[in-house]
Short mmCIF file of C-alpha atoms in Angstrom, two decimals:
data_model
loop_
_atom_site.label_atom_id
_atom_site.label_comp_id
_atom_site.label_asym_id
_atom_site.label_seq_id
_atom_site.Cartn_x
_atom_site.Cartn_y
_atom_site.Cartn_z
CA MET A 273 143.81 153.04 164.53
CA THR A 274 143.46 149.21 162.72
CA VAL A 275 142.39 146.21 164.41
CA ILE A 276 144.38 144.12 162.56
CA ASP A 277 147.40 145.93 160.62
CA ILE A 278 147.29 144.67 156.87
CA SER A 279 149.80 146.08 154.43
CA PRO A 280 148.68 148.40 151.71
CA SER A 281 148.92 146.07 148.96
CA VAL A 282 146.81 143.21 150.56
CA MET A 283 144.26 145.95 151.13
CA GLN A 284 144.47 147.15 147.26
CA PHE A 285 143.74 143.43 146.19
CA LEU A 286 141.10 143.27 148.54
CA LEU A 287 139.18 146.17 147.26
CA ALA A 288 139.84 144.89 143.60
CA PHE A 289 138.70 141.70 144.56
CA ILE A 290 135.44 142.74 146.03
CA VAL A 291 134.51 144.55 142.96
CA VAL A 292 135.46 142.37 140.10
CA ALA A 293 134.72 139.21 142.22
CA PRO A 294 131.20 139.34 141.63
CA LEU A 295 131.48 139.96 137.80
CA LEU A 296 133.66 136.90 136.98
CA GLY A 297 131.22 134.98 139.36
CA GLY A 298 128.29 136.75 137.42
CA VAL A 299 130.25 135.02 134.07
CA ALA A 300 130.63 131.73 136.10
CA ALA A 301 126.84 131.28 136.92
CA LEU A 302 126.57 131.10 133.31
CA LEU A 303 128.68 128.05 132.69
CA PRO A 304 128.38 124.33 133.50
CA ALA A 305 129.03 123.25 137.47
CA PRO A 306 131.84 121.33 137.40
CA PRO A 307 132.02 117.73 138.35
CA GLY A 308 131.33 117.30 142.28
CA LEU A 309 129.72 120.77 142.76
CA ARG A 310 126.51 119.68 141.10
CA GLY A 311 124.52 118.74 144.19
CA ARG A 312 121.57 117.47 143.78
CA ASN A 313 120.44 119.16 140.50
CA PRO A 314 122.12 121.98 138.37
CA ASP A 315 119.58 124.69 139.93
CA GLN A 316 120.91 123.99 143.12
CA ALA A 317 124.55 124.01 141.76
CA VAL A 318 123.85 127.43 140.77
CA LEU A 319 122.34 128.84 143.91
CA ARG A 320 124.82 127.17 145.73
CA HIS A 321 127.27 129.12 143.85
CA GLY A 322 125.65 132.11 144.18
CA VAL A 323 125.74 132.42 147.75
CA THR A 324 129.34 131.60 147.88
CA VAL A 325 130.69 133.99 145.31
CA THR A 326 128.46 137.04 147.65
CA GLY A 327 129.60 135.23 150.75
CA ALA A 328 133.61 135.84 149.70
CA VAL A 329 132.41 139.31 148.57
CA LEU A 330 131.27 140.13 152.06
CA ILE A 331 134.17 138.05 153.93
CA ALA A 332 136.66 140.38 151.71
CA ALA A 333 134.42 143.63 152.51
CA ILE A 334 134.45 142.78 156.16
CA VAL A 335 138.15 142.18 156.16
CA LEU A 336 139.06 145.34 154.32
CA ALA A 337 137.05 147.52 157.31
CA VAL A 338 139.18 145.28 160.08
CA GLY A 339 142.25 146.70 158.14
CA PHE A 340 140.92 150.00 157.27
CA ASP A 341 142.83 152.70 159.33
CA HIS A 342 140.00 154.39 161.77
CA ASP A 343 142.17 157.12 163.06
CA HIS A 344 142.46 158.53 159.60
CA PRO A 345 138.99 157.86 157.97
CA ALA A 346 138.90 160.95 155.59
CA THR A 347 142.33 159.85 153.90
CA MET A 348 141.85 157.28 150.64
CA GLN A 349 142.86 153.78 151.33
CA ALA A 350 143.47 150.44 149.52
CA THR A 351 143.93 153.24 146.51
CA THR A 352 144.93 151.48 143.01
CA ASP A 353 145.65 154.34 140.58
CA ILE A 354 146.38 152.72 136.82
CA SER A 355 146.18 154.35 133.30
CA TRP A 356 143.18 152.99 131.17
CA ILE A 357 142.49 155.50 128.32
CA PRO A 358 145.94 158.08 128.28
CA ALA A 359 143.94 159.53 125.63
CA LEU A 360 140.91 160.48 127.64
CA GLY A 361 143.10 161.00 130.64
CA VAL A 362 140.51 158.39 132.02
CA ARG A 363 142.32 155.82 135.05
CA ILE A 364 141.20 152.64 136.89
CA HIS A 365 141.03 155.13 140.16
CA LEU A 366 139.80 152.74 143.25
CA GLY A 367 139.52 153.96 146.74
CA ILE A 368 137.72 153.90 149.88
CA ASP A 369 137.19 156.30 152.94
CA GLY A 370 134.81 156.81 155.79
CA ILE A 371 131.77 157.81 153.34
CA SER A 372 132.45 154.68 151.32
CA LEU A 373 133.13 152.05 153.20
CA PRO A 374 129.63 151.88 155.47
CA LEU A 375 127.78 151.88 151.93
CA LEU A 376 130.58 148.47 150.59
CA LEU A 377 129.64 147.01 153.47
CA LEU A 378 126.11 147.21 153.40
CA THR A 379 126.01 146.64 149.63
CA ALA A 380 127.90 143.48 150.14
CA LEU A 381 126.14 142.17 153.41
CA LEU A 382 122.87 142.76 151.82
CA THR A 383 123.66 141.08 148.70
CA PHE A 384 124.75 137.88 150.70
CA LEU A 385 121.58 138.30 152.59
CA CYS A 386 119.37 137.91 149.07
CA ALA A 387 121.47 135.14 147.45
CA LEU A 388 121.20 133.35 151.23
CA TYR A 389 116.93 133.98 151.12
CA SER A 390 116.98 132.56 147.02
CA TYR A 391 118.62 129.35 147.51
CA PHE A 392 115.47 128.42 149.67
CA LYS A 393 112.88 130.85 148.12
CA LEU A 394 113.90 131.29 144.59
CA PRO A 395 111.37 133.46 142.64
CA ALA A 396 109.16 132.09 139.93
CA GLY A 397 110.79 132.65 136.85
CA PRO A 398 113.11 131.67 134.20
CA SER A 399 116.54 129.94 134.41
CA PRO A 400 118.20 130.41 137.93
CA LYS A 401 121.57 130.82 136.30
CA ALA A 402 120.61 134.19 134.75
CA PHE A 403 118.59 134.90 137.61
CA ILE A 404 122.37 134.40 139.98
CA ALA A 405 124.40 136.13 137.18
CA LEU A 406 122.06 139.41 137.37
CA VAL A 407 122.32 139.42 140.85
CA LEU A 408 125.87 139.13 140.97
CA VAL A 409 126.54 141.62 138.02
CA LEU A 410 124.42 143.97 139.81
CA GLU A 411 126.69 143.67 142.91
CA SER A 412 129.54 144.45 141.19
CA GLY A 413 128.12 147.71 139.46
CA THR A 414 127.08 148.92 143.13
CA LEU A 415 130.24 147.93 144.97
CA ALA A 416 132.13 149.73 141.61
CA THR A 417 129.83 153.29 141.82
CA PHE A 418 131.25 153.04 145.56
CA ALA A 419 134.68 152.44 144.87
CA VAL A 420 135.71 154.24 141.85
CA LEU A 421 137.60 157.63 141.80
CA ASP A 422 137.24 158.76 138.08
CA LEU A 423 134.38 160.73 136.79
CA LEU A 424 133.89 158.22 134.12
CA LEU A 425 134.34 154.79 135.86
CA PHE A 426 131.61 156.49 137.83
CA PHE A 427 129.33 156.79 135.57
CA LEU A 428 130.00 153.05 133.67
CA ALA A 429 129.32 151.55 137.56
CA PHE A 430 126.33 153.62 137.48
CA GLU A 431 124.93 152.53 134.21
CA MET A 432 126.38 149.07 135.06
CA VAL A 433 123.27 148.24 137.38
CA LEU A 434 120.18 149.37 134.89
CA ILE A 435 120.38 146.39 132.40
CA PRO A 436 120.30 143.52 135.39
CA MET A 437 117.79 145.68 137.78
CA TYR A 438 115.77 145.55 134.40
CA PHE A 439 115.80 142.06 133.58
CA LEU A 440 114.63 140.77 137.36
CA ILE A 441 111.80 142.88 137.26
CA ALA A 442 110.78 142.06 133.96
CA ARG A 443 111.50 138.47 134.03
CA TRP A 444 110.76 137.79 137.79
CA GLY A 445 108.40 140.77 139.19
CA GLY A 446 104.58 139.95 139.17
CA ASP A 447 101.67 141.70 138.09
CA GLN A 448 102.42 144.73 135.18
CA ARG A 449 106.38 143.35 135.51
CA ARG A 450 106.91 144.67 132.06
CA ALA A 451 105.66 148.13 132.11
CA ALA A 452 106.83 148.85 135.38
CA ALA A 453 110.60 147.69 134.10
CA TRP A 454 110.52 149.33 131.20
CA LYS A 455 109.48 152.73 133.09
CA PHE A 456 112.43 152.23 135.23
CA ILE A 457 114.57 151.87 132.60
CA LEU A 458 113.55 154.69 130.56
CA TYR A 459 113.36 157.50 133.18
CA THR A 460 117.23 156.17 134.38
CA LEU A 461 118.62 155.93 130.84
CA LEU A 462 117.15 159.49 129.94
CA GLY A 463 118.74 160.67 133.64
CA SER A 464 122.00 159.49 132.91
CA VAL A 465 122.32 161.04 129.64
CA VAL A 466 121.84 164.24 131.03
CA MET A 467 124.33 163.44 133.77
CA LEU A 468 126.80 162.38 131.13
CA LEU A 469 126.80 166.02 129.80
CA GLY A 470 127.64 167.35 132.96
CA LEU A 471 130.64 164.81 134.11
CA LEU A 472 132.23 165.47 130.41
CA LEU A 473 131.85 169.35 130.97
CA ILE A 474 133.59 169.57 134.55
CA GLY A 475 136.35 166.65 132.79
CA LEU A 476 136.70 169.03 129.97
CA LYS A 477 136.39 172.26 131.65
CA SER A 478 139.11 171.37 134.59
CA GLY A 479 141.30 168.82 132.43
CA THR A 480 140.98 165.60 134.85
CA PHE A 481 138.32 163.24 135.41
CA ASP A 482 140.09 162.47 138.67
CA MET A 483 137.88 162.73 141.64
CA VAL A 484 140.28 163.18 144.54
CA ALA A 485 142.05 165.82 142.31
CA LEU A 486 138.66 167.53 141.76
CA ALA A 487 137.60 167.67 144.93
CA THR A 488 141.25 169.05 146.44
CA ASP A 489 140.28 171.99 143.74
CA ASN A 490 137.01 172.50 145.27
CA GLY A 491 135.61 174.08 142.47
CA ARG A 492 138.84 176.84 142.02
CA GLY A 493 139.02 175.61 138.32
CA LEU A 494 135.62 175.80 137.11
CA THR A 495 133.30 179.09 136.89
CA THR A 496 130.49 179.74 138.48
CA SER A 497 128.22 179.51 135.29
CA VAL A 498 129.74 175.88 134.36
CA GLN A 499 129.77 174.90 138.38
CA VAL A 500 125.69 175.67 137.88
CA ILE A 501 125.26 174.15 134.44
CA ALA A 502 127.39 171.27 135.59
CA VAL A 503 125.19 170.74 139.18
CA LEU A 504 121.86 170.47 137.05
CA ALA A 505 122.94 168.52 134.55
CA ILE A 506 124.27 166.02 137.20
CA GLY A 507 121.72 166.85 139.70
CA ILE A 508 118.82 165.69 137.35
CA GLY A 509 120.65 162.10 136.89
CA LEU A 510 121.28 161.69 140.48
CA ALA A 511 117.82 163.03 141.40
CA VAL A 512 115.98 160.13 139.20
CA LYS A 513 117.77 157.05 140.84
CA THR A 514 117.54 158.66 144.68
CA PRO A 515 114.65 159.17 143.48
CA MET A 516 113.34 162.54 144.14
CA TRP A 517 110.17 164.37 143.90
CA PRO A 518 108.73 164.98 141.21
CA LEU A 519 111.25 162.28 139.67
CA HIS A 520 110.24 159.55 141.42
CA SER A 521 107.16 157.82 139.79
CA TRP A 522 108.76 154.75 138.50
CA LEU A 523 109.51 153.95 142.02
CA PRO A 524 106.46 152.72 143.39
CA ASP A 525 105.73 150.90 140.03
CA ALA A 526 109.19 148.95 140.23
CA HIS A 527 108.60 148.05 143.87
CA THR A 528 105.51 146.63 143.48
CA ALA A 529 106.03 144.36 140.26
CA ALA A 530 110.05 143.41 141.82
CA PRO A 531 110.40 139.94 143.39
CA THR A 532 110.98 140.40 146.87
CA VAL A 533 115.20 139.94 146.31
CA GLY A 534 114.82 142.66 143.67
CA SER A 535 112.49 145.41 145.89
CA VAL A 536 115.29 144.79 149.09
CA LEU A 537 118.23 145.70 146.40
CA LEU A 538 116.88 148.20 144.89
CA ALA A 539 115.54 150.32 148.10
CA GLY A 540 118.90 148.89 149.99
CA VAL A 541 121.54 149.75 147.59
CA LEU A 542 120.35 151.21 144.16
CA LEU A 543 118.90 154.31 146.00
CA LYS A 544 121.90 154.82 147.91
CA MET A 545 124.17 155.50 144.40
CA GLY A 546 122.20 158.68 143.42
CA THR A 547 122.83 160.32 146.89
CA TYR A 548 126.61 159.47 147.33
CA GLY A 549 126.89 160.88 143.90
CA PHE A 550 125.66 164.36 145.23
CA VAL A 551 128.02 164.06 148.20
CA ARG A 552 131.25 162.82 146.53
CA ILE A 553 131.21 164.63 143.48
CA LEU A 554 128.82 167.88 143.24
CA LEU A 555 129.50 169.13 147.04
CA PRO A 556 133.47 168.97 146.71
CA ILE A 557 133.55 169.54 142.93
CA ALA A 558 131.16 172.31 142.41
CA PRO A 559 130.42 173.88 145.43
CA ASP A 560 129.43 177.45 144.18
CA GLY A 561 126.67 175.42 141.99
CA MET A 562 125.53 173.50 144.45
CA ARG A 563 125.16 176.62 146.81
CA THR A 564 123.15 177.96 144.00
CA PHE A 565 120.41 175.10 143.64
CA ALA A 566 120.46 174.17 147.47
CA PRO A 567 117.53 175.62 148.53
CA TYR A 568 115.35 174.21 145.47
CA LEU A 569 117.18 170.83 146.20
CA ALA A 570 115.65 171.32 150.11
CA ALA A 571 112.74 172.40 148.70
CA PHE A 572 112.04 169.36 146.26
CA ALA A 573 112.62 167.28 149.52
CA VAL A 574 110.62 168.15 152.33
CA VAL A 575 107.45 168.42 149.32
CA GLY A 576 108.66 164.43 149.13
CA ILE A 577 108.99 164.15 152.65
CA VAL A 578 105.19 165.03 153.03
CA TYR A 579 104.27 163.55 149.52
CA GLY A 580 105.21 160.33 150.47
CA SER A 581 103.98 160.16 153.98
CA LEU A 582 100.43 161.26 152.75
CA ALA A 583 100.53 158.55 149.56
CA CYS A 584 100.99 156.09 152.41
CA LEU A 585 98.33 156.87 154.16
CA ALA A 586 95.93 157.28 151.28
CA LEU A 587 96.69 153.66 150.77
CA ALA A 588 97.08 152.37 154.16
CA ARG A 589 93.13 153.67 155.04
CA ASN A 590 90.44 151.21 155.33
CA GLY A 591 89.14 150.28 151.67
CA ALA A 592 91.83 152.14 149.53
CA LYS A 593 92.76 148.26 148.59
CA GLY A 594 96.69 149.81 148.97
CA ASP A 595 99.28 147.42 148.26
CA LEU A 596 101.54 146.58 151.16
CA LYS A 597 104.71 146.59 148.68
CA ARG A 598 103.62 149.69 147.29
CA LEU A 599 103.28 151.65 150.57
CA ILE A 600 106.82 150.88 151.29
CA ALA A 601 108.05 152.31 148.42
CA TYR A 602 106.21 155.30 148.80
CA SER A 603 107.67 155.20 152.45
CA SER A 604 111.04 155.29 150.48
CA VAL A 605 110.10 158.41 148.72
CA GLY A 606 109.90 160.34 152.13
CA HIS A 607 112.94 159.28 153.66
CA MET A 608 115.26 159.74 150.61
CA GLY A 609 113.52 163.17 151.16
CA PHE A 610 115.40 163.51 154.14
CA VAL A 611 118.32 162.48 153.15
CA LEU A 612 118.40 165.47 150.28
CA LEU A 613 117.75 167.82 153.02
CA GLY A 614 120.39 166.78 154.78
CA ILE A 615 122.80 167.08 151.58
CA ALA A 616 121.35 170.64 150.82
CA THR A 617 122.04 172.01 153.91
CA MET A 618 125.53 171.80 153.33
CA THR A 619 126.89 171.16 156.44
CA PRO A 620 128.81 168.45 158.20
CA THR A 621 125.74 167.84 160.33
CA GLY A 622 123.50 167.70 157.72
CA VAL A 623 125.75 165.77 155.84
CA ASN A 624 126.55 163.35 158.45
CA GLY A 625 123.00 162.86 159.02
CA ALA A 626 122.47 162.01 154.98
CA LEU A 627 125.08 158.91 155.24
CA PHE A 628 123.25 157.96 158.33
CA ALA A 629 119.80 158.04 157.05
CA ASN A 630 121.35 156.09 153.76
CA ILE A 631 122.39 153.47 155.64
CA ALA A 632 119.53 153.25 157.74
CA HIS A 633 117.55 153.56 155.63
CA GLY A 634 119.03 150.40 153.54
CA LEU A 635 118.87 148.23 156.76
CA ILE A 636 115.29 148.60 157.92
CA THR A 637 113.94 148.95 154.05
CA GLY A 638 115.32 145.99 153.05
CA LEU A 639 113.90 144.25 156.19
CA LEU A 640 110.80 145.56 155.54
CA PHE A 641 110.61 144.17 151.73
CA PHE A 642 111.87 140.98 153.03
CA LEU A 643 109.27 140.95 155.47
CA VAL A 644 106.63 142.10 152.78
CA GLY A 645 107.72 139.71 150.36
CA ALA A 646 107.38 136.94 153.19
CA ILE A 647 103.54 137.82 154.19
CA LYS A 648 102.79 137.64 150.55
CA ASP A 649 104.25 134.31 149.86
CA ARG A 650 101.78 133.18 153.12
CA TYR A 651 98.74 134.91 151.65
CA GLY A 652 99.29 135.12 148.14
CA THR A 653 98.50 139.15 148.35
CA ALA A 654 100.16 142.20 149.63
CA ASP A 655 96.78 143.81 149.68
CA LEU A 656 96.36 145.74 153.10
CA ASP A 657 92.34 145.60 152.57
CA THR A 658 92.82 141.46 152.42
CA LEU A 659 95.63 141.02 155.09
CA ALA A 660 93.90 143.45 157.43
CA GLY A 661 89.84 142.30 157.32
CA ALA A 662 90.24 138.31 157.74
CA THR A 663 88.89 137.44 161.04
CA GLY A 664 91.75 136.08 162.80
CA ALA A 665 94.12 136.94 160.31
CA ALA A 666 96.01 139.29 162.20
CA LEU A 667 99.75 138.27 162.15
CA TYR A 668 100.37 138.58 166.33
CA GLY A 669 97.37 135.79 166.12
CA ARG A 670 98.39 133.50 163.24
CA ALA A 671 102.28 133.96 162.79
CA PRO A 672 103.30 135.87 166.14
CA ARG A 673 107.11 136.55 165.33
CA LEU A 674 106.73 137.54 161.94
CA GLY A 675 104.40 140.11 163.26
CA ALA A 676 106.70 141.10 166.23
CA LEU A 677 109.09 141.48 163.69
CA LEU A 678 107.22 143.39 161.19
CA ALA A 679 105.91 146.01 163.96
CA PHE A 680 109.95 146.14 165.47
CA ALA A 681 110.63 147.51 161.35
CA ALA A 682 108.06 149.90 160.92
CA VAL A 683 108.86 151.52 164.59
CA ALA A 684 112.36 151.75 163.41
CA SER A 685 111.09 153.28 160.20
CA LEU A 686 109.60 156.11 161.83
CA GLY A 687 112.47 157.02 163.61
CA LEU A 688 112.26 155.14 167.48
CA PRO A 689 114.81 156.74 169.51
CA GLY A 690 117.26 154.06 169.74
CA LEU A 691 117.21 152.72 166.60
CA ALA A 692 118.83 153.42 163.31
CA GLY A 693 116.28 155.68 161.52
CA PHE A 694 116.08 158.03 164.54
CA TRP A 695 119.82 159.45 164.14
CA GLY A 696 119.54 160.49 160.68
CA GLU A 697 116.47 162.23 160.65
CA MET A 698 117.61 164.04 163.76
CA LEU A 699 120.78 165.08 162.28
CA THR A 700 119.33 166.46 159.21
CA LEU A 701 116.89 168.71 160.99
CA PHE A 702 119.74 169.76 163.04
CA GLY A 703 121.70 170.83 159.55
CA ALA A 704 118.76 172.68 158.48
CA TYR A 705 117.72 174.63 161.76
CA SER A 706 121.21 176.21 160.71
CA PRO A 707 122.63 175.86 156.70
CA ALA A 708 125.91 176.59 155.53
CA GLU A 709 126.95 180.12 155.35
CA GLY A 710 125.12 181.72 152.23
CA LEU A 711 121.88 179.94 152.37
CA SER A 712 119.08 181.37 154.01
CA ARG A 713 118.47 180.35 157.51
CA PRO A 714 114.63 181.58 157.61
CA VAL A 715 113.86 179.28 154.85
CA PHE A 716 115.92 176.19 155.74
CA ARG A 717 114.00 176.42 159.20
CA THR A 718 110.94 176.81 157.60
CA PHE A 719 112.10 173.39 155.72
CA MET A 720 112.80 171.77 158.85
CA ALA A 721 109.42 172.49 160.23
CA ILE A 722 108.05 170.86 157.41
CA GLY A 723 110.29 167.56 157.59
CA ALA A 724 109.91 167.39 161.40
CA PHE A 725 105.58 167.65 160.14
CA GLY A 726 106.55 164.78 158.24
CA THR A 727 107.91 162.40 160.95
CA LEU A 728 104.63 162.77 162.38
CA LEU A 729 102.82 161.53 158.88
CA THR A 730 105.41 158.81 158.96
CA ALA A 731 104.34 157.57 162.63
CA ALA A 732 100.89 157.86 161.36
CA TYR A 733 100.93 155.74 158.46
CA MET A 734 103.36 153.43 160.20
CA LEU A 735 101.56 152.76 163.30
CA ILE A 736 98.63 152.50 161.32
CA VAL A 737 99.88 149.48 158.87
CA VAL A 738 101.26 147.80 162.41
CA ARG A 739 97.12 148.17 163.84
CA ARG A 740 95.73 147.14 160.37
CA VAL A 741 98.13 144.23 159.55
CA CYS A 742 99.50 142.87 163.12
CA MET A 743 95.92 143.33 165.14
CA GLY A 744 93.69 142.83 162.41
CA GLU A 745 90.23 144.49 161.78
CA HIS A 746 87.13 143.30 163.15
CA SER A 747 84.64 145.57 162.56
CA PRO A 748 81.05 144.18 160.90
CA HIS A 749 80.73 146.84 158.98
CA SER A 750 83.97 145.92 157.03
CA GLN A 751 83.84 146.46 153.23
CA LEU A 752 85.28 143.11 152.01
CA SER A 753 84.38 140.26 150.56
CA PRO A 754 83.34 136.75 152.21
CA ASP A 755 86.58 135.25 150.04
CA ASP A 756 88.73 138.52 151.07
CA ARG A 757 88.02 137.30 154.27
CA THR A 758 89.63 134.06 154.11
CA PRO A 759 93.07 134.17 152.35
CA GLN A 760 94.64 131.25 151.71
CA PRO A 761 98.74 130.66 152.79
CA ALA A 762 101.05 130.47 149.62
CA ASP A 763 103.52 128.23 151.77
CA GLY A 764 101.16 125.10 152.49
CA PRO A 765 98.23 124.73 154.53
CA GLU A 766 97.26 126.58 157.70
CA ARG A 767 97.72 123.98 161.04
CA PRO A 768 94.62 123.56 162.86
CA THR A 769 94.49 125.09 165.83
CA ALA A 770 91.74 125.12 169.13
CA ALA A 771 88.51 125.88 168.83
CA GLY A 772 87.62 129.24 168.53
CA SER A 773 91.71 130.37 168.00
CA PRO A 774 92.46 131.41 163.99
CA PRO A 775 94.27 129.15 162.04
CA GLN A 776 97.95 129.33 162.06
CA LEU A 777 100.00 130.58 159.70
CA ALA A 778 103.79 129.68 158.85
CA ASP A 779 106.07 131.91 161.77
CA ILE A 780 109.48 133.00 160.57
CA GLN A 781 111.49 129.65 159.26
CA THR A 782 115.04 129.11 160.15
CA TYR A 783 116.36 130.33 156.34
CA GLU A 784 114.66 133.82 157.09
CA ALA A 785 115.62 133.81 160.77
CA ALA A 786 119.32 133.95 158.78
CA ALA A 787 118.80 136.29 156.69
CA TRP A 788 116.53 138.93 158.79
CA THR A 789 118.44 138.73 161.93
CA PRO A 790 121.69 140.63 160.66
CA LEU A 791 119.54 143.30 159.87
CA ALA A 792 117.53 143.93 163.00
CA ALA A 793 120.32 143.51 165.03
CA LEU A 794 122.45 145.97 163.01
CA THR A 795 119.35 148.41 163.39
CA VAL A 796 119.41 148.14 166.90
CA LEU A 797 123.51 148.34 167.43
CA ALA A 798 123.62 151.88 164.66
CA GLY A 799 120.41 152.94 166.92
CA LEU A 800 122.46 152.41 170.28
CA TRP A 801 126.08 153.58 168.97
CA PRO A 802 125.66 155.79 166.10
CA ALA A 803 129.51 156.47 166.69
CA ILE A 804 129.96 153.39 164.83
CA LEU A 805 129.03 154.64 161.87
CA LEU A 806 129.34 158.89 162.60
CA GLY A 807 133.13 158.08 163.64
CA LEU A 808 133.73 157.30 160.00
CA THR A 809 131.80 159.56 158.37
CA ASP A 810 132.20 162.75 160.27
CA PRO A 811 136.35 163.32 159.57
CA ALA A 812 135.38 162.18 155.91
CA VAL A 813 132.78 164.55 155.45
CA GLN A 814 134.38 167.30 157.53
CA LYS A 815 137.43 167.02 154.77
CA LEU A 816 135.21 167.12 151.97
CA LEU A 817 133.50 170.01 152.30
CA ALA A 818 136.50 171.79 153.25
CA GLY A 819 138.13 171.45 150.03
CA GLY A 820 140.33 168.26 150.86
CA LYS A 821 141.69 170.22 153.52
CA SER A 822 141.83 167.94 157.07
#
């Protein structure tokens, strides 16, 4: 069933446009604005250009989704297959199915919302031209990662996002931005070198780099030893980007230093590239190798779940001087642990849960980083003790709508039933209860129990954050200094209030509501109607795990 019948050639054009348009837009952003489009000044013109290009890409992605055949989501659609480097057998092969389409839409949506937010709240730094160009190149690389069907093209797209994100952190970030940017680039580049060796091993041993052909072959053309080596090499590169414990240490620093939109894109879409690679490449192409490493992957995943939650609890406690952005970054380590656990089960239930959790994390954590960025702009700090300890400074009293939205995002993140965060974690745990044939049930049920304990820890630290930031702390024994008790908002003077009432901060602005409302609405929609995602992913996952057979 298609909502609107669109010809295959138009679908091909739409997918190619979605991948290429941001790249061309990034180049155009560096050029002088044509007469009539300059606005009040060149900075406004280039910011409007970013909104226009990302908006056009989002519209094209929505039209592509409308024309997608939802009766056959396991079939590759909107495909383009052109020979590019005949000597190496590399082809420009694009296509989407029920696994990649939601990620394509998520990327287009988040990048548009970031461009819209930046139009009104550009982070301090060098030229806006460079900022918009980097965001557009980042979008192109991310969209290409989810659309290409050739192993070498996948690697090129995977690497294409590194340089833009490095400069976004290093030039527009906050304190310690250069050190965080270097840590990010070194970790990911080292992982990528190992990943390239694994991709080349698969291509040379099988005689093709075509991901569809390799998935259909389902590892029959590769010996078990080759699969094991390939999974180890490729898995390391993907695990760094995910990030999997203990290869995660670049993430908290990068998030803490990155500008708001950099954190949103890093958490919302870049982390998904790693887990997408596990599903698209390793599960169907090297199933025997994955089966060998699945228990170890699951073990690292559940350690990450518990470790991320304990790190968040440590940051959230009174007197720890924890940074709220850093806390949300550590929460991502735990949430992505659930995604990896679902993949490690190698079952349709677990993999569907992983893909659902991917999208839910992008929506919820993207919203959280938007909110934390807004709080930091208003208070001039993201320090939890400062935010919680100032008498009358609680968000419920000073910016009630902002406080309510932060509480909503927090309870969505902890997996409240009826919101998007619930279904991915539940399906992942169900998958671990009954893993694929050949995997130890007692071992995976132990992992399931540890993962379930992790959900309790997640609820604990998220509720502590809500209590401290939204409700405040009025203890006379607070460890804060008088200066910490009277933070000054960065968005302007506090508004006078009645005697005895806390001074007010600017509540949610119109442009903020425009950027955040779609994420909140989709979080509710996916929570109340999970079939909107599972109806796309389940047939595609069934086919993928069956070796290309529907």
